[in-house]
Amino acid sequence: MACICLFRLFLLLVLAALYQGKHLNPTSHLRYSRFLDPSNTVFLRWDFDYAAEIITFEIQIRTTGWVGLGITDRYTFVGSDLVVGGVLPSGNVYFSDQHLVDEDTLEEDGSQDAELLGLTEDAVYTTMRFSRPFRSCDPHDLDISSDTMRVLAAYGLDDTPKLSRERTFVKSIFLLQIVQHDDLDVPKDTIIYDLEISNFLIPEDDTTYACIFLPLPIVSQKHHIYKYEPLLVEHNETMVHHILMYACGNASVLPTGINECYGSDPAFSLCSHVIAGWAVGGLSYQFPDEAGISIGTPLDPQWVRLEVHYSNFHNLPGIYDTSGMRLFYTKHLRKYDMGVLELGISVFPIHFIPPGAESFMSYGLCKTEKFEEMNGAPIADIYVSGYLIHTHLAGRSLQAVQYRNGTQLQTICKDFSYDFNLQETRDLPHLVEIKPGDELLIECNYQTLDREFMTFGGPSTTNEMCLVFFFYYPRINISSCLGYPDIIYVTNELGEEASENPMENLMILNNVEWTPENIKKAEKACRESQQTVMVKTIDEQEENTTGWIPDIIPTPRGPCLESSGGKVEPQDKTPAGFRLPLVALLFLQGTL
């Protein structure tokens, strides 16, 4: 009997040690990292368990005072949650879950939902590691989601937590990244190929779309492009808004040189099938191991239109730029060819947003019922692995919703906290299956409180867009599926006499007195009007159909997680929230 008790006690100690090592090891690897300030003083590492809905942060700041990390709102620091910690001169640690009651006053939460995993200080740095639920039951804790998160970091020079502007930083980050590119397979025979606009003099205009037609790599057999990344000139990054690669049909007659994409020469707007894209704030993107962009076969493009969108808001003269896209490709083929499907609202002025709107919803419908006919052959189900969402400065949120046989299936992707300065291709947590006949709806929300005139759809940064690009496989012969509302119906619903010429109706709408009531009336009319759906193939064939905007049923929020953390009191260096696992407690009970 004594032997059994000793064995149970020994096993209990082993389990407790294993538990402690797994959850509290301050040196365990965290996959993601980012500097949060311009001078690289504040360094964040993080990782997460998607199934358990727990995220772990480690903040390292060049200070021997207090440090803090949390989540904030787009518009104000009030209500931000901030986990605060530090090491006193005596060596004791302090740590607590707090929130901002005004712009610079911290108050401790009634519920302590952050769990301390490590807190150290040396002569240069203070480093704090902790975990917290994606969504706790504390109303003072902001949810961690797949939306753009505005991460708040702050620190002080002593151990009195108080915010100061010069030591407070906010950075937009996709915290719940799904794939770590370094973890994916890199073929040993990788070949690198650069596509660039060389030594281009950026015009002294707010917006310029510069285009050039360039050949893809010449290969004697099929290859797959499995990764791409932007090529940016140092100090010019703030002027490059996006870079897109459009595949060109092999029968196209293409112009030479660099010119305005959507200017007087229509040849420079040829080729509309996006195959790769980068936008401001983004990084490189690598496709999943089972798919890549095909090159080298008779069905594959041999040329691309490289489009670089410049935003020279300060009208700076004499700036030369060489931007573009770097491709990584291999002859070791993946199982599927990757395709890109463009969804949303057709980019032309029938898409309008009134001035002075706190919120204005726009919708673009896609009906896939014509995909098989336009593909020219039966098509299988396609699987979406990643996406890129895109609006301009007025955009506040986007979502893509899937319907089948008139029933809403799911929200495929969303960002209810969109940031124009962080546009990056994101991976889905799981593949999304789209069947022929499904409907896809893109919803965009805009705010124009700072505008006195109508905002129309268009290429300029001060115009608007509402687009989602799906990266999917296996590839089919469809490049885009875009919708737009019946502008004649909308004009009549606003009490104006509509013209048969759609563009004339835009001039009529421009003269409407945009009161809050008229703004909501216009939003309702756009939503209730019949949509024209334009479906285009990779080889530029186009057909139209019509449809109606279905209702969107909001996705219910999951249950919150009860507090599992606690506060580390002075004189107590044991990290907060330490708990023995249930199996250890059972063994302890048996031993006693």
GROMACS .gro file of N, CA and C in nm, residues 318-426:
model
  327
  318GLY      N    1   1.006   6.436  -5.873
  318GLY     CA    2   1.136   6.373  -5.892
  318GLY      C    3   1.157   6.241  -5.821
  319ILE      N    4   1.050   6.165  -5.792
  319ILE     CA    5   1.063   6.036  -5.724
  319ILE      C    6   1.059   5.924  -5.829
  320TYR      N    7   1.170   5.849  -5.836
  320TYR     CA    8   1.177   5.735  -5.928
  320TYR      C    9   1.155   5.605  -5.850
  321ASP      N   10   1.088   5.511  -5.913
  321ASP     CA   11   1.053   5.388  -5.842
  321ASP      C   12   1.072   5.266  -5.932
  322THR      N   13   1.113   5.156  -5.869
  322THR     CA   14   1.121   5.026  -5.935
  322THR      C   15   1.050   4.926  -5.845
  323SER      N   16   0.921   4.910  -5.866
  323SER     CA   17   0.841   4.818  -5.785
  323SER      C   18   0.791   4.704  -5.873
  324GLY      N   19   0.752   4.596  -5.809
  324GLY     CA   20   0.701   4.484  -5.886
  324GLY      C   21   0.673   4.364  -5.799
  325MET      N   22   0.681   4.247  -5.858
  325MET     CA   23   0.648   4.124  -5.789
  325MET      C   24   0.757   4.021  -5.816
  326ARG      N   25   0.798   3.951  -5.711
  326ARG     CA   26   0.895   3.841  -5.723
  326ARG      C   27   0.820   3.709  -5.718
  327LEU      N   28   0.843   3.623  -5.816
  327LEU     CA   29   0.777   3.494  -5.824
  327LEU      C   30   0.875   3.382  -5.788
  328PHE      N   31   0.824   3.282  -5.717
  328PHE     CA   32   0.901   3.163  -5.683
  328PHE      C   33   0.831   3.044  -5.749
  329TYR      N   34   0.903   2.973  -5.837
  329TYR     CA   35   0.838   2.863  -5.906
  329TYR      C   36   0.927   2.739  -5.912
  330THR      N   37   0.866   2.624  -5.944
  330THR     CA   38   0.935   2.495  -5.939
  330THR      C   39   0.874   2.401  -6.042
  331LYS      N   40   0.956   2.304  -6.088
  331LYS     CA   41   0.903   2.201  -6.179
  331LYS      C   42   0.842   2.085  -6.101
  332HIS      N   43   0.858   2.084  -5.966
  332HIS     CA   44   0.793   1.982  -5.884
  332HIS      C   45   0.647   2.024  -5.864
  333LEU      N   46   0.558   1.960  -5.937
  333LEU     CA   47   0.420   2.006  -5.947
  333LEU      C   48   0.338   1.969  -5.824
  334ARG      N   49   0.244   2.058  -5.793
  334ARG     CA   50   0.145   2.030  -5.691
  334ARG      C   51   0.029   1.953  -5.753
  335LYS      N   52  -0.064   1.911  -5.672
  335LYS     CA   53  -0.176   1.830  -5.722
  335LYS      C   54  -0.273   1.912  -5.806
  336TYR      N   55  -0.292   2.041  -5.771
  336TYR     CA   56  -0.393   2.123  -5.838
  336TYR      C   57  -0.331   2.253  -5.890
  337ASP      N   58  -0.399   2.309  -5.992
  337ASP     CA   59  -0.368   2.444  -6.038
  337ASP      C   60  -0.449   2.544  -5.955
  338MET      N   61  -0.384   2.648  -5.907
  338MET     CA   62  -0.450   2.752  -5.828
  338MET      C   63  -0.519   2.852  -5.920
  339GLY      N   64  -0.639   2.896  -5.879
  339GLY     CA   65  -0.711   3.000  -5.952
  339GLY      C   66  -0.745   3.115  -5.858
  340VAL      N   67  -0.778   3.230  -5.917
  340VAL     CA   68  -0.820   3.347  -5.839
  340VAL      C   69  -0.954   3.394  -5.894
  341LEU      N   70  -1.052   3.409  -5.806
  341LEU     CA   71  -1.186   3.453  -5.844
  341LEU      C   72  -1.214   3.588  -5.778
  342GLU      N   73  -1.245   3.689  -5.861
  342GLU     CA   74  -1.273   3.824  -5.813
  342GLU      C   75  -1.423   3.840  -5.792
  343LEU      N   76  -1.461   3.884  -5.672
  343LEU     CA   77  -1.602   3.901  -5.634
  343LEU      C   78  -1.623   4.042  -5.581
  344GLY      N   79  -1.750   4.084  -5.580
  344GLY     CA   80  -1.782   4.213  -5.519
  344GLY      C   81  -1.868   4.298  -5.610
  345ILE      N   82  -1.842   4.429  -5.609
  345ILE     CA   83  -1.919   4.526  -5.687
  345ILE      C   84  -1.836   4.570  -5.806
  346SER      N   85  -1.898   4.572  -5.922
  346SER     CA   86  -1.827   4.615  -6.042
  346SER      C   87  -1.769   4.755  -6.022
  347VAL      N   88  -1.642   4.772  -6.061
  347VAL     CA   89  -1.571   4.897  -6.031
  347VAL      C   90  -1.602   5.001  -6.138
  348PHE      N   91  -1.717   5.065  -6.127
  348PHE     CA   92  -1.746   5.181  -6.209
  348PHE      C   93  -1.853   5.263  -6.137
  349PRO      N   94  -1.878   5.386  -6.181
  349PRO     CA   95  -1.949   5.484  -6.097
  349PRO      C   96  -2.091   5.449  -6.053
  350ILE      N   97  -2.155   5.345  -6.111
  350ILE     CA   98  -2.288   5.310  -6.060
  350ILE      C   99  -2.280   5.272  -5.913
  351HIS      N  100  -2.164   5.228  -5.867
  351HIS     CA  101  -2.142   5.209  -5.724
  351HIS      C  102  -2.121   5.347  -5.664
  352PHE      N  103  -2.212   5.390  -5.576
  352PHE     CA  104  -2.202   5.523  -5.515
  352PHE      C  105  -2.221   5.513  -5.364
  353ILE      N  106  -2.163   5.611  -5.293
  353ILE     CA  107  -2.176   5.622  -5.147
  353ILE      C  108  -2.205   5.767  -5.115
  354PRO      N  109  -2.317   5.797  -5.046
  354PRO     CA  110  -2.350   5.936  -5.015
  354PRO      C  111  -2.250   5.999  -4.918
  355PRO      N  112  -2.238   6.130  -4.917
  355PRO     CA  113  -2.153   6.197  -4.819
  355PRO      C  114  -2.221   6.202  -4.682
  356GLY      N  115  -2.141   6.220  -4.578
  356GLY     CA  116  -2.195   6.239  -4.443
  356GLY      C  117  -2.257   6.115  -4.383
  357ALA      N  118  -2.218   5.995  -4.431
  357ALA     CA  119  -2.279   5.871  -4.382
  357ALA      C  120  -2.198   5.813  -4.267
  358GLU      N  121  -2.266   5.791  -4.156
  358GLU     CA  122  -2.204   5.718  -4.044
  358GLU      C  123  -2.179   5.573  -4.084
  359SER      N  124  -2.273   5.519  -4.160
  359SER     CA  125  -2.261   5.382  -4.210
  359SER      C  126  -2.343   5.370  -4.338
  360PHE      N  127  -2.284   5.311  -4.442
  360PHE     CA  128  -2.358   5.288  -4.567
  360PHE      C  129  -2.315   5.153  -4.622
  361MET      N  130  -2.412   5.062  -4.637
  361MET     CA  131  -2.385   4.926  -4.684
  361MET      C  132  -2.401   4.918  -4.836
  362SER      N  133  -2.306   4.851  -4.900
  362SER     CA  134  -2.314   4.823  -5.043
  362SER      C  135  -2.301   4.673  -5.064
  363TYR      N  136  -2.362   4.623  -5.173
  363TYR     CA  137  -2.367   4.478  -5.195
  363TYR      C  138  -2.331   4.444  -5.338
  364GLY      N  139  -2.257   4.335  -5.355
  364GLY     CA  140  -2.226   4.281  -5.486
  364GLY      C  141  -2.258   4.132  -5.486
  365LEU      N  142  -2.345   4.089  -5.577
  365LEU     CA  143  -2.393   3.950  -5.582
  365LEU      C  144  -2.320   3.872  -5.691
  366CYS      N  145  -2.287   3.748  -5.661
  366CYS     CA  146  -2.234   3.655  -5.761
  366CYS      C  147  -2.324   3.532  -5.765
  367LYS      N  148  -2.371   3.497  -5.885
  367LYS     CA  149  -2.447   3.373  -5.906
  367LYS      C  150  -2.361   3.282  -5.994
  368THR      N  151  -2.333   3.163  -5.943
  368THR     CA  152  -2.242   3.072  -6.014
  368THR      C  153  -2.316   2.980  -6.113
  369GLU      N  154  -2.444   3.004  -6.135
  369GLU     CA  155  -2.522   2.914  -6.219
  369GLU      C  156  -2.472   2.908  -6.362
  370LYS      N  157  -2.405   3.014  -6.411
  370LYS     CA  158  -2.354   3.017  -6.548
  370LYS      C  159  -2.208   2.971  -6.558
  371PHE      N  160  -2.146   2.938  -6.446
  371PHE     CA  161  -2.004   2.905  -6.448
  371PHE      C  162  -1.975   2.787  -6.541
  372GLU      N  163  -2.056   2.682  -6.531
  372GLU     CA  164  -2.028   2.561  -6.610
  372GLU      C  165  -2.043   2.589  -6.759
  373GLU      N  166  -2.150   2.660  -6.795
  373GLU     CA  167  -2.171   2.694  -6.936
  373GLU      C  168  -2.056   2.778  -6.991
  374MET      N  169  -2.011   2.879  -6.913
  374MET     CA  170  -1.904   2.966  -6.960
  374MET      C  171  -1.767   2.899  -6.951
  375ASN      N  172  -1.755   2.801  -6.864
  375ASN     CA  173  -1.628   2.729  -6.851
  375ASN      C  174  -1.600   2.644  -6.975
  376GLY      N  175  -1.709   2.604  -7.045
  376GLY     CA  176  -1.693   2.524  -7.166
  376GLY      C  177  -1.676   2.376  -7.139
  377ALA      N  178  -1.688   2.336  -7.012
  377ALA     CA  179  -1.674   2.194  -6.974
  377ALA      C  180  -1.732   2.180  -6.834
  378PRO      N  181  -1.773   2.060  -6.797
  378PRO     CA  182  -1.824   2.039  -6.661
  378PRO      C  183  -1.719   2.081  -6.558
  379ILE      N  184  -1.764   2.139  -6.448
  379ILE     CA  185  -1.670   2.181  -6.344
  379ILE      C  186  -1.701   2.107  -6.214
  380ALA      N  187  -1.595   2.077  -6.143
  380ALA     CA  188  -1.608   2.014  -6.013
  380ALA      C  189  -1.624   2.122  -5.906
  381ASP      N  190  -1.649   2.080  -5.784
  381ASP     CA  191  -1.651   2.174  -5.673
  381ASP      C  192  -1.514   2.238  -5.662
  382ILE      N  193  -1.510   2.365  -5.623
  382ILE     CA  194  -1.383   2.432  -5.601
  382ILE      C  195  -1.365   2.457  -5.451
  383TYR      N  196  -1.240   2.470  -5.409
  383TYR     CA  197  -1.207   2.482  -5.268
  383TYR      C  198  -1.126   2.609  -5.244
  384VAL      N  199  -1.178   2.697  -5.161
  384VAL     CA  200  -1.113   2.826  -5.133
  384VAL      C  201  -1.021   2.808  -5.013
  385SER      N  202  -0.894   2.846  -5.031
  385SER     CA  203  -0.795   2.833  -4.923
  385SER      C  204  -0.753   2.966  -4.863
  386GLY      N  205  -0.766   3.075  -4.940
  386GLY     CA  206  -0.723   3.206  -4.890
  386GLY      C  207  -0.801   3.317  -4.959
  387TYR      N  208  -0.782   3.440  -4.911
  387TYR     CA  209  -0.858   3.551  -4.965
  387TYR      C  210  -0.785   3.682  -4.941
  388LEU      N  211  -0.818   3.782  -5.023
  388LEU     CA  212  -0.769   3.919  -5.007
  388LEU      C  213  -0.889   4.011  -5.019
  389ILE      N  214  -0.912   4.095  -4.918
  389ILE     CA  215  -1.025   4.188  -4.922
  389ILE      C  216  -0.973   4.328  -4.952
  390HIS      N  217  -1.059   4.410  -5.018
  390HIS     CA  218  -1.008   4.538  -5.065
  390HIS      C  219  -1.118   4.643  -5.075
  391THR      N  220  -1.102   4.752  -5.002
  391THR     CA  221  -1.174   4.877  -5.028
  391THR      C  222  -1.070   4.989  -5.022
  392HIS      N  223  -1.119   5.112  -5.039
  392HIS     CA  224  -1.030   5.227  -5.026
  392HIS      C  225  -1.055   5.296  -4.892
  393LEU      N  226  -1.035   5.427  -4.886
  393LEU     CA  227  -1.025   5.497  -4.758
  393LEU      C  228  -1.154   5.500  -4.678
  394ALA      N  229  -1.271   5.494  -4.744
  394ALA     CA  230  -1.397   5.501  -4.671
  394ALA      C  231  -1.442   5.366  -4.616
  395GLY      N  232  -1.376   5.257  -4.657
  395GLY     CA  233  -1.418   5.124  -4.614
  395GLY      C  234  -1.396   5.099  -4.467
  396ARG      N  235  -1.495   5.037  -4.403
  396ARG     CA  236  -1.487   5.006  -4.259
  396ARG      C  237  -1.500   4.857  -4.232
  397SER      N  238  -1.573   4.783  -4.316
  397SER     CA  239  -1.586   4.639  -4.293
  397SER      C  240  -1.627   4.571  -4.423
  398LEU      N  241  -1.595   4.441  -4.432
  398LEU     CA  242  -1.635   4.358  -4.546
  398LEU      C  243  -1.668   4.220  -4.495
  399GLN      N  244  -1.756   4.151  -4.568
  399GLN     CA  245  -1.776   4.009  -4.544
  399GLN      C  246  -1.825   3.941  -4.671
  400ALA      N  247  -1.791   3.811  -4.683
  400ALA     CA  248  -1.834   3.728  -4.796
  400ALA      C  249  -1.919   3.616  -4.740
  401VAL      N  250  -2.043   3.602  -4.789
  401VAL     CA  251  -2.140   3.506  -4.736
  401VAL      C  252  -2.180   3.410  -4.848
  402GLN      N  253  -2.194   3.282  -4.813
  402GLN     CA  254  -2.226   3.177  -4.910
  402GLN      C  255  -2.369   3.126  -4.890
  403TYR      N  256  -2.440   3.105  -5.003
  403TYR     CA  257  -2.578   3.054  -5.001
  403TYR      C  258  -2.587   2.934  -5.096
  404ARG      N  259  -2.674   2.840  -5.059
  404ARG     CA  260  -2.700   2.724  -5.144
  404ARG      C  261  -2.849   2.692  -5.139
  405ASN      N  262  -2.911   2.686  -5.255
  405ASN     CA  263  -3.056   2.658  -5.265
  405ASN      C  264  -3.137   2.755  -5.180
  406GLY      N  265  -3.094   2.882  -5.178
  406GLY     CA  266  -3.167   2.985  -5.106
  406GLY      C  267  -3.141   2.991  -4.958
  407THR      N  268  -3.052   2.906  -4.907
  407THR     CA  269  -3.025   2.902  -4.763
  407THR      C  270  -2.881   2.948  -4.736
  408GLN      N  271  -2.867   3.034  -4.639
  408GLN     CA  272  -2.732   3.079  -4.602
  408GLN      C  273  -2.654   2.964  -4.539
  409LEU      N  274  -2.534   2.937  -4.595
  409LEU     CA  275  -2.449   2.831  -4.541
  409LEU      C  276  -2.353   2.883  -4.435
  410GLN      N  277  -2.280   2.989  -4.469
  410GLN     CA  278  -2.176   3.035  -4.379
  410GLN      C  279  -2.123   3.171  -4.425
  411THR      N  280  -2.057   3.239  -4.332
  411THR     CA  281  -1.974   3.354  -4.367
  411THR      C  282  -1.835   3.300  -4.397
  412ILE      N  283  -1.792   3.312  -4.520
  412ILE     CA  284  -1.663   3.255  -4.560
  412ILE      C  285  -1.548   3.335  -4.499
  413CYS      N  286  -1.556   3.467  -4.509
  413CYS     CA  287  -1.452   3.551  -4.450
  413CYS      C  288  -1.514   3.685  -4.416
  414LYS      N  289  -1.449   3.756  -4.325
  414LYS     CA  290  -1.499   3.887  -4.283
  414LYS      C  291  -1.386   3.966  -4.220
  415ASP      N  292  -1.405   4.096  -4.216
  415ASP     CA  293  -1.322   4.184  -4.134
  415ASP      C  294  -1.409   4.304  -4.097
  416PHE      N  295  -1.455   4.303  -3.972
  416PHE     CA  296  -1.541   4.412  -3.925
  416PHE      C  297  -1.459   4.526  -3.865
  417SER      N  298  -1.328   4.520  -3.880
  417SER     CA  299  -1.240   4.626  -3.831
  417SER      C  300  -1.134   4.656  -3.936
  418TYR      N  301  -1.175   4.670  -4.060
  418TYR     CA  302  -1.086   4.683  -4.175
  418TYR      C  303  -0.996   4.806  -4.162
  419ASP      N  304  -0.871   4.790  -4.201
  419ASP     CA  305  -0.774   4.899  -4.200
  419ASP      C  306  -0.715   4.911  -4.339
  420PHE      N  307  -0.735   5.023  -4.404
  420PHE     CA  308  -0.684   5.048  -4.539
  420PHE      C  309  -0.533   5.026  -4.547
  421ASN      N  310  -0.462   5.052  -4.437
  421ASN     CA  311  -0.316   5.042  -4.437
  421ASN      C  312  -0.264   4.902  -4.407
  422LEU      N  313  -0.353   4.805  -4.395
  422LEU     CA  314  -0.309   4.667  -4.374
  422LEU      C  315  -0.395   4.576  -4.462
  423GLN      N  316  -0.348   4.553  -4.583
  423GLN     CA  317  -0.420   4.467  -4.676
  423GLN      C  318  -0.326   4.353  -4.714
  424GLU      N  319  -0.362   4.236  -4.673
  424GLU     CA  320  -0.273   4.122  -4.685
  424GLU      C  321  -0.354   3.997  -4.717
  425THR      N  322  -0.300   3.911  -4.801
  425THR     CA  323  -0.368   3.786  -4.831
  425THR      C  324  -0.370   3.700  -4.705
  426ARG      N  325  -0.486   3.647  -4.672
  426ARG     CA  326  -0.502   3.570  -4.548
  426ARG      C  327  -0.548   3.428  -4.582
   0.00000   0.00000   0.00000
